[in-house]
Short mmCIF file of C-alpha atoms in Angstrom, two decimals:
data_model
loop_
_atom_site.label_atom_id
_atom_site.label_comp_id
_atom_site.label_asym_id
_atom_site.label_seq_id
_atom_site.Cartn_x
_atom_site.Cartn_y
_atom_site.Cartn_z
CA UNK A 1 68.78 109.56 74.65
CA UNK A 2 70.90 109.27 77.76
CA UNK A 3 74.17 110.61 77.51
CA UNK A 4 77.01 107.84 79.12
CA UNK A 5 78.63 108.45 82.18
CA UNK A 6 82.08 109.78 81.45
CA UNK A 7 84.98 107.59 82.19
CA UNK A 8 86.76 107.51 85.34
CA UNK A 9 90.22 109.26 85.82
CA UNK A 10 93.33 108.43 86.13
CA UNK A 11 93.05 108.52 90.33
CA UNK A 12 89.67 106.52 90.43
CA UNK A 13 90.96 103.72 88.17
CA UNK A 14 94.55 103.71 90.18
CA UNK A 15 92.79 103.51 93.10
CA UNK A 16 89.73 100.77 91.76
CA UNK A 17 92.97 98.37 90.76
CA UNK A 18 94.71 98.49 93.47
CA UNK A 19 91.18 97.25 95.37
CA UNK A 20 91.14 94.69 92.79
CA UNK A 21 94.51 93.49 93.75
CA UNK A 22 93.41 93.06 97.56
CA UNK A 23 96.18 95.38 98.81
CA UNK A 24 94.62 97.45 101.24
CA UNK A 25 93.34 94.20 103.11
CA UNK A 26 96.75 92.66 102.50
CA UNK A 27 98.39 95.53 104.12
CA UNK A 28 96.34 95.63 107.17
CA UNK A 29 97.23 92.23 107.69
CA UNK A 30 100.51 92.65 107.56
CA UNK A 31 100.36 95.83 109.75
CA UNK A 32 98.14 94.18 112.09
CA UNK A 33 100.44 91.37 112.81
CA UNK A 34 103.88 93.68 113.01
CA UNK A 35 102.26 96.06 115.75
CA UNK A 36 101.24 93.45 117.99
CA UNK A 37 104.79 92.01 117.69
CA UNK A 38 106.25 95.52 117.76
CA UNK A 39 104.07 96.20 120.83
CA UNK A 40 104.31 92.96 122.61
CA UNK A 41 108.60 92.73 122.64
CA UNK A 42 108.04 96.28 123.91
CA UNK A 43 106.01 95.05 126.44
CA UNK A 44 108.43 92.46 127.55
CA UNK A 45 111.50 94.97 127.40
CA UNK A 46 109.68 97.24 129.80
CA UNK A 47 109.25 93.89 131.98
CA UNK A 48 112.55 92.75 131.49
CA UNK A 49 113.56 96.03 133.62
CA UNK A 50 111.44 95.33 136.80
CA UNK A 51 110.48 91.42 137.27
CA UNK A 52 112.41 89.81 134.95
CA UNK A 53 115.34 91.95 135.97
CA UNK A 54 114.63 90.71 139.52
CA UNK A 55 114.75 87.22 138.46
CA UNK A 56 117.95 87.17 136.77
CA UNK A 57 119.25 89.00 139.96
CA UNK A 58 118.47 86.84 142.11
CA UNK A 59 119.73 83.45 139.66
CA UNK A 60 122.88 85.57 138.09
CA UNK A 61 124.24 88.41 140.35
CA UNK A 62 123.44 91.94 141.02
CA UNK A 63 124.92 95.08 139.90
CA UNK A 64 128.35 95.13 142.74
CA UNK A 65 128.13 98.40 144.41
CA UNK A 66 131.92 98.11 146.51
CA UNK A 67 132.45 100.88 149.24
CA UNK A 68 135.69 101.47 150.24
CA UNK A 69 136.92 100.57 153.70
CA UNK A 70 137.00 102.92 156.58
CA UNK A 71 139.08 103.49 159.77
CA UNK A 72 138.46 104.91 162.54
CA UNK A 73 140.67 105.88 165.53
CA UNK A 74 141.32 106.60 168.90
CA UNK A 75 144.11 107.84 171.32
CA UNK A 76 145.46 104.69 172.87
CA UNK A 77 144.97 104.25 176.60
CA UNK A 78 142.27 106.60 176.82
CA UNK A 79 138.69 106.26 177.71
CA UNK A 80 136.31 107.46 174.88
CA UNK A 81 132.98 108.06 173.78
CA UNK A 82 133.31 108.29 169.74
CA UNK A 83 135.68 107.56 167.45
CA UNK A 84 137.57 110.23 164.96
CA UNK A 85 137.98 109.04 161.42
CA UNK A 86 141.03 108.88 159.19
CA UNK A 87 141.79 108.94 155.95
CA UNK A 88 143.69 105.95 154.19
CA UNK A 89 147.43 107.13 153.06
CA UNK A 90 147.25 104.56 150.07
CA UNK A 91 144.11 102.81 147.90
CA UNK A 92 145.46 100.48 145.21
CA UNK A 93 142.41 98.41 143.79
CA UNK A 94 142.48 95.77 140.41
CA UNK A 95 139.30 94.20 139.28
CA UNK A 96 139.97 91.62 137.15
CA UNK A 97 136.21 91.09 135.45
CA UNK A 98 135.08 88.18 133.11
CA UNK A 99 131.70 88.37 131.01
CA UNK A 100 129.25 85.97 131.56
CA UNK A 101 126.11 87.01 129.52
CA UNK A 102 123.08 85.77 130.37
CA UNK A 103 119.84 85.83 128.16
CA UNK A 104 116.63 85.71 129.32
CA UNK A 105 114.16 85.25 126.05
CA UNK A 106 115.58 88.04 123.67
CA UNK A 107 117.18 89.79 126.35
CA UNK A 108 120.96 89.93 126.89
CA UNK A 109 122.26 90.40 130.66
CA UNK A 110 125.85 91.83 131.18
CA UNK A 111 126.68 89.03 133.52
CA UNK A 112 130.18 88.91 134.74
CA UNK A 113 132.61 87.15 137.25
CA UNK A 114 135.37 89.19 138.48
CA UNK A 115 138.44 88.75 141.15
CA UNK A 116 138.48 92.12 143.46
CA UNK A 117 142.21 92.75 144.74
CA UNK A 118 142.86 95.61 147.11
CA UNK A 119 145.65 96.96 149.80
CA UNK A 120 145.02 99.75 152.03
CA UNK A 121 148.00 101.98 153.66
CA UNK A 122 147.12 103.67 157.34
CA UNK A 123 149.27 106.07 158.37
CA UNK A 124 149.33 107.21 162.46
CA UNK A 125 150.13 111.31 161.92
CA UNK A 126 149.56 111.83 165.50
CA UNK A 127 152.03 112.81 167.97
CA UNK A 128 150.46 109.93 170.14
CA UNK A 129 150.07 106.23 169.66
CA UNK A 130 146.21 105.88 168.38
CA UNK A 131 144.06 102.34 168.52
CA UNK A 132 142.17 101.48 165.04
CA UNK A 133 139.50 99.85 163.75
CA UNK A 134 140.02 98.86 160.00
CA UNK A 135 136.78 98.19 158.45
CA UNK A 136 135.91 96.95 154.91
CA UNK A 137 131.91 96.53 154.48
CA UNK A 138 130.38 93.75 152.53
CA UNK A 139 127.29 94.70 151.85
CA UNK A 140 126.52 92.32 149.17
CA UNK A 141 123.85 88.76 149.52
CA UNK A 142 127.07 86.24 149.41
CA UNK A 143 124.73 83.46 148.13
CA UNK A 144 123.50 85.49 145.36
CA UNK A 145 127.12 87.29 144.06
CA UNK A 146 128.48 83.66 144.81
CA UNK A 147 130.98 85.61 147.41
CA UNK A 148 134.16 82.83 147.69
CA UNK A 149 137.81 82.83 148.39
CA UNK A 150 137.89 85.95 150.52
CA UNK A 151 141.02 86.86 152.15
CA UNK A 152 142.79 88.95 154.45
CA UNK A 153 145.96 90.06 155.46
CA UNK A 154 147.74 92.84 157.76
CA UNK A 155 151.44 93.89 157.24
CA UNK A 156 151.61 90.70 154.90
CA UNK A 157 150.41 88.21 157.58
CA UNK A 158 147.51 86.11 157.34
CA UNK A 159 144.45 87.55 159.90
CA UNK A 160 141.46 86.36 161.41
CA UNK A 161 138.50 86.72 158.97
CA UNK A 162 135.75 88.91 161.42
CA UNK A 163 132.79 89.16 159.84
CA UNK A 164 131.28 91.27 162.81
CA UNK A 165 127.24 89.51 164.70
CA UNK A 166 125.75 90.42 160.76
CA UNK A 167 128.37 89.04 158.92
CA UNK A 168 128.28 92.04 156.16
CA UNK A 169 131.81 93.73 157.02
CA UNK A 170 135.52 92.81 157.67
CA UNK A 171 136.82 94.11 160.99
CA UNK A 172 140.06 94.68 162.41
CA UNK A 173 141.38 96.41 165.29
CA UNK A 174 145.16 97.11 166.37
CA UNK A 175 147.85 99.74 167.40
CA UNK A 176 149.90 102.17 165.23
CA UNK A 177 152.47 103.96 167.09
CA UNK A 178 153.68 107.24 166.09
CA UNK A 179 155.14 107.62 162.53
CA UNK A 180 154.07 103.37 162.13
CA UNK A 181 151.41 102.21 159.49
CA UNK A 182 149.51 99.05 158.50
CA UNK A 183 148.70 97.80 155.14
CA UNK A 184 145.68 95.80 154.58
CA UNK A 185 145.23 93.27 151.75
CA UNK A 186 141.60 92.08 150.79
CA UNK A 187 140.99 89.05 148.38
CA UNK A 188 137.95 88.14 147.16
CA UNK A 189 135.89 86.33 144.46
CA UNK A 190 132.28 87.08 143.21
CA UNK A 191 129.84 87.49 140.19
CA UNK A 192 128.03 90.52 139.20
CA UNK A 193 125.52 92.02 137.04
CA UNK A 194 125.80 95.17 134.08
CA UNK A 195 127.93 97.08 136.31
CA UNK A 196 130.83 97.65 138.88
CA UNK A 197 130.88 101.08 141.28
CA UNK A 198 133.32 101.46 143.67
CA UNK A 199 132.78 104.28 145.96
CA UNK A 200 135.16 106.24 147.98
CA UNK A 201 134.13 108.44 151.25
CA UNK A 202 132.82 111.08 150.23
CA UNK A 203 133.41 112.62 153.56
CA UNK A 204 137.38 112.49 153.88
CA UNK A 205 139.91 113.22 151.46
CA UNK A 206 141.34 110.47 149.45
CA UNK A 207 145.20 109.80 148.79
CA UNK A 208 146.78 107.72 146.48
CA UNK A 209 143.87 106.11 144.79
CA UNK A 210 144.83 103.83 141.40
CA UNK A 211 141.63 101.62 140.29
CA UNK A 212 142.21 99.40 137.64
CA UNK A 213 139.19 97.70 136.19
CA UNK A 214 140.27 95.11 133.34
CA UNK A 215 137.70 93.64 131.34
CA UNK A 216 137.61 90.12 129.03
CA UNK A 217 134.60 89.29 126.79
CA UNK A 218 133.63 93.08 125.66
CA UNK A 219 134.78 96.61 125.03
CA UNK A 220 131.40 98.43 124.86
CA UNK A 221 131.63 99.93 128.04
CA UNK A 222 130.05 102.76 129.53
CA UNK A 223 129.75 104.96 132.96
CA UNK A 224 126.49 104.64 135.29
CA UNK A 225 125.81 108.23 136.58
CA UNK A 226 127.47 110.37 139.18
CA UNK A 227 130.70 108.01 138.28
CA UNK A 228 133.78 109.16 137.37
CA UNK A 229 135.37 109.01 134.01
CA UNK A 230 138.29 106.84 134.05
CA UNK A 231 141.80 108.85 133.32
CA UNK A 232 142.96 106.24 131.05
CA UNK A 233 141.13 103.52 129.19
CA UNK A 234 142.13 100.99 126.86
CA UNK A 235 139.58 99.54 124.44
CA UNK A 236 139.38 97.20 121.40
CA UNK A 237 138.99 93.20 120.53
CA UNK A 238 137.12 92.01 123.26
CA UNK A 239 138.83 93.33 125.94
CA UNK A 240 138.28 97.01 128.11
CA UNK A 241 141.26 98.09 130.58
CA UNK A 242 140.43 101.25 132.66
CA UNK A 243 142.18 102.68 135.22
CA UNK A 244 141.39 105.86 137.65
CA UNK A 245 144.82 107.20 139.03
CA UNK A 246 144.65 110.48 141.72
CA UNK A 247 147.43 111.04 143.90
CA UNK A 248 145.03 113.13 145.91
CA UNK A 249 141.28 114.15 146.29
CA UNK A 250 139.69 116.56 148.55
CA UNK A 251 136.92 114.56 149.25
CA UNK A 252 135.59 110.80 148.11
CA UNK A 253 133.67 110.14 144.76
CA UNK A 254 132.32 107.06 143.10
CA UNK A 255 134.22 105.17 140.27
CA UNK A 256 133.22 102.10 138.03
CA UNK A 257 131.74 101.32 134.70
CA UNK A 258 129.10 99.93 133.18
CA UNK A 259 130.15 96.42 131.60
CA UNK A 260 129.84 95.50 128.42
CA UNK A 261 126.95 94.58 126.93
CA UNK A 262 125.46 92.77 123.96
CA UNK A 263 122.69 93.72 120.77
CA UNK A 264 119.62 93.95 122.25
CA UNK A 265 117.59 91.83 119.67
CA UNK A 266 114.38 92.72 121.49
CA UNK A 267 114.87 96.51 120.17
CA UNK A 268 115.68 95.07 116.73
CA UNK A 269 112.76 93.11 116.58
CA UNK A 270 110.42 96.02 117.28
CA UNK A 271 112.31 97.88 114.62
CA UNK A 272 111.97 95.55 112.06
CA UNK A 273 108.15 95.22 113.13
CA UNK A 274 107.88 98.79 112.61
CA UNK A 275 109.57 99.40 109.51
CA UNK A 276 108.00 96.63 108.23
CA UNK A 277 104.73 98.65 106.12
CA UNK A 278 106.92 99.95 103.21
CA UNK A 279 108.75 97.12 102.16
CA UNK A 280 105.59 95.18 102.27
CA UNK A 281 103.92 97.78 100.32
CA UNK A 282 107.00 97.19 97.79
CA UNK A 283 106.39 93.41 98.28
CA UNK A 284 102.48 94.23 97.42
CA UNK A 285 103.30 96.09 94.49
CA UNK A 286 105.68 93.05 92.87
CA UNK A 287 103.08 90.89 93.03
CA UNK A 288 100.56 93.12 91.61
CA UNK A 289 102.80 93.59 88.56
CA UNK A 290 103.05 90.12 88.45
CA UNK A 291 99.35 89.63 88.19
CA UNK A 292 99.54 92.59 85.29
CA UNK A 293 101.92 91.03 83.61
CA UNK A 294 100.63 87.21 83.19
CA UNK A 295 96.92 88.60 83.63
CA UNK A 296 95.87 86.96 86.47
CA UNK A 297 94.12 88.56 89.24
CA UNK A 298 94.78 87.21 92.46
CA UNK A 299 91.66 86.39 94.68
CA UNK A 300 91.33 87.97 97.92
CA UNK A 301 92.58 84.45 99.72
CA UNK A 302 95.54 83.85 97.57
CA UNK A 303 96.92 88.02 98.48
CA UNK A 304 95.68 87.81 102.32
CA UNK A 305 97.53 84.49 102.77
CA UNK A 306 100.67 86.14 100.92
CA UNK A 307 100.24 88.96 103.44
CA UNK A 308 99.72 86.78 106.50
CA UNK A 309 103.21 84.89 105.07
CA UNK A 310 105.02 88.69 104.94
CA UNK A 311 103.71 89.64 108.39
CA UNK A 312 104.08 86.04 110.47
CA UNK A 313 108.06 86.41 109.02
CA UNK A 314 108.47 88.38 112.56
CA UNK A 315 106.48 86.70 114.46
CA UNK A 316 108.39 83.31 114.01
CA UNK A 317 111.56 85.54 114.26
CA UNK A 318 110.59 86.81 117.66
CA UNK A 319 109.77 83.46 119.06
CA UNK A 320 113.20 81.81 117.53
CA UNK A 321 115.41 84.49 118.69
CA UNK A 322 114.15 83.86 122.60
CA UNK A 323 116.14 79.91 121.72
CA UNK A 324 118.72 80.50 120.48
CA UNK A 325 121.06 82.72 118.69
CA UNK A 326 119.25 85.97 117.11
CA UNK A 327 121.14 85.79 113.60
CA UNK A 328 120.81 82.48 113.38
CA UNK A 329 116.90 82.64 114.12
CA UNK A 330 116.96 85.63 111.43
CA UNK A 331 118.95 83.15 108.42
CA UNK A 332 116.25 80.54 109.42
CA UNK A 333 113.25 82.69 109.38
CA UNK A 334 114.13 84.55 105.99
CA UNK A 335 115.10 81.33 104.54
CA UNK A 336 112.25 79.36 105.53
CA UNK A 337 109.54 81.95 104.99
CA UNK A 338 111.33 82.87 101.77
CA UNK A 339 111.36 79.67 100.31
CA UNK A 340 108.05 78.81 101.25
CA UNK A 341 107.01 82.52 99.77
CA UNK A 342 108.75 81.52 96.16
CA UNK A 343 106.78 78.01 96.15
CA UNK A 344 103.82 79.72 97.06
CA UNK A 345 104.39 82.52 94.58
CA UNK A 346 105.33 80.51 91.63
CA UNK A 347 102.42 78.19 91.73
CA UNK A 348 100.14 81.12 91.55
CA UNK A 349 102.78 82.26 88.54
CA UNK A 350 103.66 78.86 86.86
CA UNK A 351 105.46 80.94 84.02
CA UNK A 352 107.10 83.27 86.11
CA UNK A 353 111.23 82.76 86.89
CA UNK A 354 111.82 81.48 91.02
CA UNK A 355 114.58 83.57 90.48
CA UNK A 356 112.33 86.57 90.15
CA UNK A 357 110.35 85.91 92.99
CA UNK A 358 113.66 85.11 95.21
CA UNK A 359 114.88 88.52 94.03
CA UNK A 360 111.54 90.31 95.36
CA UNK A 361 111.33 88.20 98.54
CA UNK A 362 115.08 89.31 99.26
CA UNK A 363 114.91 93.24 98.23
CA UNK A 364 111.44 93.61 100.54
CA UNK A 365 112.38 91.43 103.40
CA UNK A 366 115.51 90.15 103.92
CA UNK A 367 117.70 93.46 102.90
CA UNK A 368 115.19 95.87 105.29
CA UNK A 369 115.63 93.44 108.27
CA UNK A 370 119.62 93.07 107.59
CA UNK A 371 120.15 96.60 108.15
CA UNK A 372 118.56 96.95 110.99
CA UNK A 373 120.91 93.89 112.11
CA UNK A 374 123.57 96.14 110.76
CA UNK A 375 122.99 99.45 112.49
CA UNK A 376 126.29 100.93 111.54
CA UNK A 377 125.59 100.57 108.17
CA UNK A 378 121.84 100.72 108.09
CA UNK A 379 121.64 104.09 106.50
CA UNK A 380 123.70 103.08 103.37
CA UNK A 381 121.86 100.10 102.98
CA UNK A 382 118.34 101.59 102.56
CA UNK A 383 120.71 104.57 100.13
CA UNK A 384 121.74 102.23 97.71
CA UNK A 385 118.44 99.67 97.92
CA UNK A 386 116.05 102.85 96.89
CA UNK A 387 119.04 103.44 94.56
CA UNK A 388 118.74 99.93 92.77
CA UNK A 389 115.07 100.37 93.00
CA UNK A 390 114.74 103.87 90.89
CA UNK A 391 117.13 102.26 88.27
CA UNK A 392 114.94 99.67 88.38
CA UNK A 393 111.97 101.28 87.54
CA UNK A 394 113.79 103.91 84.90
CA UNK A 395 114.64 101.30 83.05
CA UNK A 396 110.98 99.79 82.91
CA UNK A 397 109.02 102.61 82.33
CA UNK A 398 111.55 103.40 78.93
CA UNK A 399 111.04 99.80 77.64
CA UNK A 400 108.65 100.13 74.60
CA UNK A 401 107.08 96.65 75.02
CA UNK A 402 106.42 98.13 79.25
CA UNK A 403 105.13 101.46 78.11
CA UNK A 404 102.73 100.19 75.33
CA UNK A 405 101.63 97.46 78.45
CA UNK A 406 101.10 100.08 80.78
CA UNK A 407 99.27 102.23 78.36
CA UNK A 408 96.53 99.40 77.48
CA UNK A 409 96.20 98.20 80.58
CA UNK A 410 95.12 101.90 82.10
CA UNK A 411 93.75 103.50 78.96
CA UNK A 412 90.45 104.87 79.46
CA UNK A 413 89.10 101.70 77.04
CA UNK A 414 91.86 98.91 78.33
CA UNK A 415 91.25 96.57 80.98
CA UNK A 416 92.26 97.47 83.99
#
């Protein structure tokens, strides 16, 4: 007489039910579908830096790299061959800079439009009289920065505007006689792009430098490299005021900032995409219990079209957050999936409470996603979610009527 088969453990019946519920099928959809969105708005943030980068340049601005002016001098009524340079007594610059962001699909450019304000003091420390040529370089595409209302002045008089044969600097030449200087007021209007650097000669000492950079529209600022921290800054409510102040440096360095900029929702996408596998593993295991607990298996269409709803939740997200604003493409695409989830859900569960199945579609997708929306508080949300979820499950696996469930349904003789 052949002796039966012993029956399968504890592992191999886990492991045979959770087949039966389709999971591992379901969760390769759903990992399938977040990795080619994680990998694809990855894609397009690496493109956003070269070509797409170049396209909003050349619609938007560019980042406004401003050199300082220069002069250069000679002793007057002489014949010469080169020209000795000298360094500016006085350099009192205000930037008075407006954001403008520009998106481009999920991605957020630091536009900005900004007034640049400047006067110049050149002092003549010669014993002699000396000829000068005051030059301020524009080395910026005027069609592209939108380069208006530029003006100068010397001494507080209107001047001639020389743009020199190339049209890329501001030129002027005159007399200082011994002991005399010449201030030099520039005006001008333009637009820019994620940053502002204005750089000083690095070759001659600098006196009596004060930047001022003020800032509407953002206070998230930051320094590109080899820049100068600002000596004071002021920062809070929308609005950034630095200002660089030396009454004397040896030799020239570059100051600026890098403006303000918004969330970029293509990194929170890709986030959510990739931290998408446990809460749809949690989402998995709801509805599992769900079939346990009104004893009806799902077929393998009903959980891979469930999964294909859990993992197409970013997809939609991704494509509704290029039109318009990202949280309001989030509130749609949780509510919409979400309620289309519970009337999906509940017809496969005609006895089960919405309620229950709004509760499940919130704790495994719309809290995850929130706090990666929520970065600063990201950390504490997960905390006290796992937190409601042990209680959760204390509290189940102490209820009588649970235990003596559990207990039939995976005894070696119950129906698993």
């Amino acid at each position: 007489m052949n002796t039966p088969p012993p029956p399968p453990g504890a592992v191999a019946r886990g492991l045979t039910w959770l087949w039966q519920q389709n999971l591992f099928g379901s969760l390769t959809i759903v990992v399938f579908a977040t990795l080619v969105v994680a990998a694809q708005v990855s894609t397009r943030t690496d493109f956003a830096n070269t070509e797409v980068a170049d396209a909003v340049e050349s619609r938007w601005g560019a980042p406004v790299q401003q050199a300082a002016p220069s002069v250069r001098w000679v002793q007057s009524g002489t014949v010469f061959t080169e020209l000795s340079p000298l360094a500016l007594a006085q350099q009192h610059v205000k930037v008075d800079a407006q954001m403008n962001y520009r998106k481009r699909g999920l991605a957020y450019f630091s536009g900005f439009d900004f007034v640049f304000d400047g006067t110049y003091v050149a002092k003549n420390e010669q014993p002699h009289d000396i000829d000068v040529a005051f030059v301020f370089p524009i080395e910026v595409d005027k069609s592209q920065v939108l380069f208006s209302e530029l003006s100068f002045a010397v001494n507080e008089r209107p001047a001639s505007l020389d743009l020199g044969e190339q049209g890329n600097r501001l030129v002027w030449t005159g007399r200082l006689p011994v002991g005399g200087e010449a201030s030099f007021h520039i005006h001008y209007k333009a637009r820019g792009l994620e940053s502002f650097v204005y750089s000083l000669d690095p070759s001659l000492p600098a006196h009596d430098v004060t930047l001022n950079i003020d800032v509407e529209g953002g206070d998230n600022i930051d320094y590109p490299p080899f820049v100068l921290a600002a000596s004071e800054k002021t920062v809070g409510n929308g609005h950034a005021s630095l200002t660089w102040k030396y009454p004397s440096l040896e030799s020239g360095v570059a100051l600026g900032v890098v403006l303000p900029s918004m969330k970029k929702y293509d990194d929170l996408v890709a986030t959510m995409s990739f931290r998408a596998f446990f809460p749809a593993l949690a989402f998995f295991a709801v509805l599992s219990l769900l079939a346990l607990k009104h004893r009806r298996r799902l077929s393998i269409f009903e959980s891979y079209v469930a999964a294909a709803a859990f993992g197409f939740t970013f997809v939609l997200l991704a494509y509704l957050g290029a039109f318009m604003h990202f949280v309001l493409a989030w509130a749609l695409t949780m509510s919409a999936f979400g309620a289309a989830v519970v009337l999906f859900v509940s017809r496969l569960f005609p006895d089960e409470k919405k309620r229950v199945i709004a509760g499940a579609w919130v704790a495994t997708q719309v809290i995850p996603t929130a706090a990666v929306l929520l970065p600063g508080y990201t950390g504490l949300i997960y905390t006290l979610e796992l937190l409601a979820a042990l209680l959760a499950t204390m509290a189940l696996i102490t209820n009588a009527q649970v235990r003596a469930f559990l207990s039939d349904r995976f005894s070696p003789g119950g129906a698993a």
